[in-house]
Every structure is written in structure tokens, then in C-alpha cells.
Amino acid sequence: MRWWKMLGLAGIAGVAATGVVIARAERRRRAYTPEEIRTRLRARVEAASEAASEAAQPDGRSS
């Protein structure tokens, strides 16, 4: 077999493996219920707002 045939077969195998990984991740992502998604998003928003308020508060030290 010539080297370019082996390279082509390796490329096809790589594309197939990438498709499997993407399909698995999509299945995992769709496994969440809408309520779980809402809960996670609310928790992320709360954490981000807390971090923003902590960054905005002066710590009392002078520079």
C-alpha cells in the first residue's frame, strides 16, 4: 500500500472518531432536564453577581 493511501485511511478514522466524541458530548448535554438547566444557570448568575459585587467593594486599605 502506498503512503498516501495509509494517510487517507488515517484521516477517515480521525473524522469518524471526532464524530463519535461530538455525538457523545451532545447526548450528555441533552440529558439535562429544563429545570436542571435553570437551576445551574441561576447558580452561575448568582456566583457572577457576588464576584462582581466583591470586586466593586473597597477593601478599606489606602494605596
Short mmCIF file of N, CA and C in Angstrom, two decimals:
data_model
loop_
_atom_site.label_atom_id
_atom_site.label_comp_id
_atom_site.label_asym_id
_atom_site.label_seq_id
_atom_site.Cartn_x
_atom_site.Cartn_y
_atom_site.Cartn_z
N MET A 1 0.84 -1.17 0.00
CA MET A 1 0.00 0.00 0.00
C MET A 1 0.89 1.24 0.00
N ARG A 2 0.47 2.21 -0.69
CA ARG A 2 1.26 3.44 -0.74
C ARG A 2 0.98 4.30 0.47
N TRP A 3 1.93 5.18 0.75
CA TRP A 3 1.82 6.02 1.95
C TRP A 3 0.61 6.92 1.91
N TRP A 4 0.21 7.40 0.73
CA TRP A 4 -0.94 8.32 0.65
C TRP A 4 -2.25 7.59 0.94
N LYS A 5 -2.29 6.28 0.64
CA LYS A 5 -3.49 5.50 0.97
C LYS A 5 -3.61 5.35 2.49
N MET A 6 -2.47 5.10 3.13
CA MET A 6 -2.48 4.98 4.59
C MET A 6 -2.86 6.31 5.24
N LEU A 7 -2.36 7.39 4.68
CA LEU A 7 -2.69 8.71 5.20
C LEU A 7 -4.20 8.98 5.04
N GLY A 8 -4.76 8.59 3.92
CA GLY A 8 -6.20 8.76 3.70
C GLY A 8 -7.03 7.94 4.68
N LEU A 9 -6.62 6.70 4.91
CA LEU A 9 -7.33 5.85 5.86
C LEU A 9 -7.23 6.41 7.28
N ALA A 10 -6.08 6.94 7.63
CA ALA A 10 -5.91 7.54 8.95
C ALA A 10 -6.80 8.78 9.09
N GLY A 11 -6.91 9.56 8.03
CA GLY A 11 -7.78 10.73 8.05
C GLY A 11 -9.24 10.36 8.23
N ILE A 12 -9.69 9.33 7.53
CA ILE A 12 -11.07 8.87 7.65
C ILE A 12 -11.33 8.37 9.08
N ALA A 13 -10.38 7.64 9.64
CA ALA A 13 -10.54 7.15 11.01
C ALA A 13 -10.60 8.32 12.00
N GLY A 14 -9.81 9.35 11.75
CA GLY A 14 -9.82 10.53 12.61
C GLY A 14 -11.16 11.26 12.56
N VAL A 15 -11.72 11.39 11.36
CA VAL A 15 -13.02 12.05 11.21
C VAL A 15 -14.10 11.24 11.92
N ALA A 16 -14.06 9.93 11.79
CA ALA A 16 -15.06 9.08 12.44
C ALA A 16 -14.94 9.18 13.97
N ALA A 17 -13.72 9.18 14.47
CA ALA A 17 -13.53 9.28 15.93
C ALA A 17 -14.01 10.64 16.44
N THR A 18 -13.77 11.69 15.69
CA THR A 18 -14.25 13.02 16.09
C THR A 18 -15.77 13.04 16.14
N GLY A 19 -16.42 12.42 15.16
CA GLY A 19 -17.88 12.35 15.15
C GLY A 19 -18.43 11.62 16.36
N VAL A 20 -17.77 10.57 16.77
CA VAL A 20 -18.20 9.82 17.95
C VAL A 20 -18.09 10.68 19.20
N VAL A 21 -17.00 11.41 19.34
CA VAL A 21 -16.80 12.26 20.50
C VAL A 21 -17.86 13.36 20.54
N ILE A 22 -18.14 13.97 19.41
CA ILE A 22 -19.15 15.03 19.36
C ILE A 22 -20.53 14.49 19.68
N ALA A 23 -20.88 13.33 19.14
CA ALA A 23 -22.19 12.73 19.42
C ALA A 23 -22.33 12.39 20.90
N ARG A 24 -21.29 11.89 21.51
CA ARG A 24 -21.34 11.55 22.93
C ARG A 24 -21.54 12.80 23.79
N ALA A 25 -20.83 13.86 23.45
CA ALA A 25 -20.97 15.12 24.21
C ALA A 25 -22.37 15.70 24.03
N GLU A 26 -22.92 15.60 22.84
CA GLU A 26 -24.28 16.11 22.58
C GLU A 26 -25.30 15.32 23.38
N ARG A 27 -25.15 14.02 23.44
CA ARG A 27 -26.07 13.20 24.23
C ARG A 27 -26.00 13.57 25.70
N ARG A 28 -24.80 13.80 26.21
CA ARG A 28 -24.62 14.17 27.60
C ARG A 28 -25.26 15.54 27.87
N ARG A 29 -25.12 16.47 26.92
CA ARG A 29 -25.67 17.80 27.09
C ARG A 29 -27.20 17.77 27.08
N ARG A 30 -27.79 16.96 26.25
CA ARG A 30 -29.24 16.89 26.15
C ARG A 30 -29.87 16.09 27.28
N ALA A 31 -29.08 15.46 28.11
CA ALA A 31 -29.60 14.64 29.20
C ALA A 31 -30.14 15.49 30.35
N TYR A 32 -29.81 16.79 30.38
CA TYR A 32 -30.31 17.66 31.44
C TYR A 32 -31.77 17.99 31.23
N THR A 33 -32.52 18.04 32.30
CA THR A 33 -33.91 18.49 32.20
C THR A 33 -33.91 20.02 32.19
N PRO A 34 -34.97 20.62 31.68
CA PRO A 34 -35.03 22.09 31.68
C PRO A 34 -34.89 22.69 33.08
N GLU A 35 -35.44 22.04 34.08
CA GLU A 35 -35.33 22.56 35.46
C GLU A 35 -33.87 22.51 35.94
N GLU A 36 -33.14 21.45 35.60
CA GLU A 36 -31.73 21.37 35.97
C GLU A 36 -30.92 22.49 35.31
N ILE A 37 -31.24 22.77 34.06
CA ILE A 37 -30.54 23.84 33.35
C ILE A 37 -30.82 25.17 34.01
N ARG A 38 -32.10 25.44 34.34
CA ARG A 38 -32.46 26.70 35.01
C ARG A 38 -31.73 26.84 36.34
N THR A 39 -31.69 25.77 37.11
CA THR A 39 -31.03 25.80 38.41
C THR A 39 -29.54 26.10 38.26
N ARG A 40 -28.90 25.46 37.31
CA ARG A 40 -27.47 25.68 37.09
C ARG A 40 -27.19 27.10 36.62
N LEU A 41 -28.04 27.61 35.72
CA LEU A 41 -27.85 28.97 35.23
C LEU A 41 -28.05 30.00 36.34
N ARG A 42 -29.06 29.78 37.17
CA ARG A 42 -29.29 30.71 38.29
C ARG A 42 -28.11 30.71 39.26
N ALA A 43 -27.55 29.54 39.51
CA ALA A 43 -26.39 29.45 40.40
C ALA A 43 -25.19 30.18 39.79
N ARG A 44 -25.01 30.06 38.48
CA ARG A 44 -23.89 30.74 37.82
C ARG A 44 -24.08 32.26 37.85
N VAL A 45 -25.31 32.72 37.64
CA VAL A 45 -25.59 34.16 37.68
C VAL A 45 -25.35 34.69 39.08
N GLU A 46 -25.79 33.95 40.09
CA GLU A 46 -25.59 34.38 41.48
C GLU A 46 -24.11 34.46 41.82
N ALA A 47 -23.35 33.46 41.40
CA ALA A 47 -21.91 33.46 41.66
C ALA A 47 -21.22 34.63 40.95
N ALA A 48 -21.64 34.91 39.73
CA ALA A 48 -21.03 36.01 38.99
C ALA A 48 -21.39 37.36 39.61
N SER A 49 -22.62 37.51 40.07
CA SER A 49 -23.01 38.78 40.69
C SER A 49 -22.30 38.97 42.03
N GLU A 50 -22.08 37.90 42.78
CA GLU A 50 -21.32 38.00 44.03
C GLU A 50 -19.88 38.40 43.75
N ALA A 51 -19.29 37.82 42.74
CA ALA A 51 -17.91 38.15 42.39
C ALA A 51 -17.81 39.60 41.94
N ALA A 52 -18.80 40.07 41.19
CA ALA A 52 -18.79 41.46 40.73
C ALA A 52 -18.97 42.42 41.90
N SER A 53 -19.83 42.08 42.85
CA SER A 53 -20.03 42.97 43.99
C SER A 53 -18.80 43.00 44.90
N GLU A 54 -18.11 41.87 45.03
CA GLU A 54 -16.89 41.84 45.83
C GLU A 54 -15.79 42.67 45.17
N ALA A 55 -15.74 42.66 43.85
CA ALA A 55 -14.73 43.43 43.13
C ALA A 55 -15.02 44.92 43.22
N ALA A 56 -16.29 45.29 43.35
CA ALA A 56 -16.67 46.70 43.40
C ALA A 56 -16.51 47.30 44.79
N GLN A 57 -16.49 46.48 45.84
CA GLN A 57 -16.39 46.98 47.19
C GLN A 57 -14.94 47.32 47.53
N PRO A 58 -14.73 48.50 48.09
CA PRO A 58 -13.35 48.82 48.52
C PRO A 58 -13.00 48.00 49.75
N ASP A 59 -11.75 47.66 49.87
CA ASP A 59 -11.34 46.81 50.99
C ASP A 59 -10.86 47.60 52.20
N GLY A 60 -10.91 48.93 52.13
CA GLY A 60 -10.57 49.74 53.28
C GLY A 60 -9.10 50.10 53.37
N ARG A 61 -8.28 49.57 52.50
CA ARG A 61 -6.86 49.90 52.54
C ARG A 61 -6.60 51.13 51.67
N SER A 62 -5.63 51.93 52.07
CA SER A 62 -5.25 53.08 51.25
C SER A 62 -4.00 52.72 50.46
N SER A 63 -3.90 53.30 49.27
CA SER A 63 -2.76 52.97 48.43
C SER A 63 -1.65 53.95 48.52
#
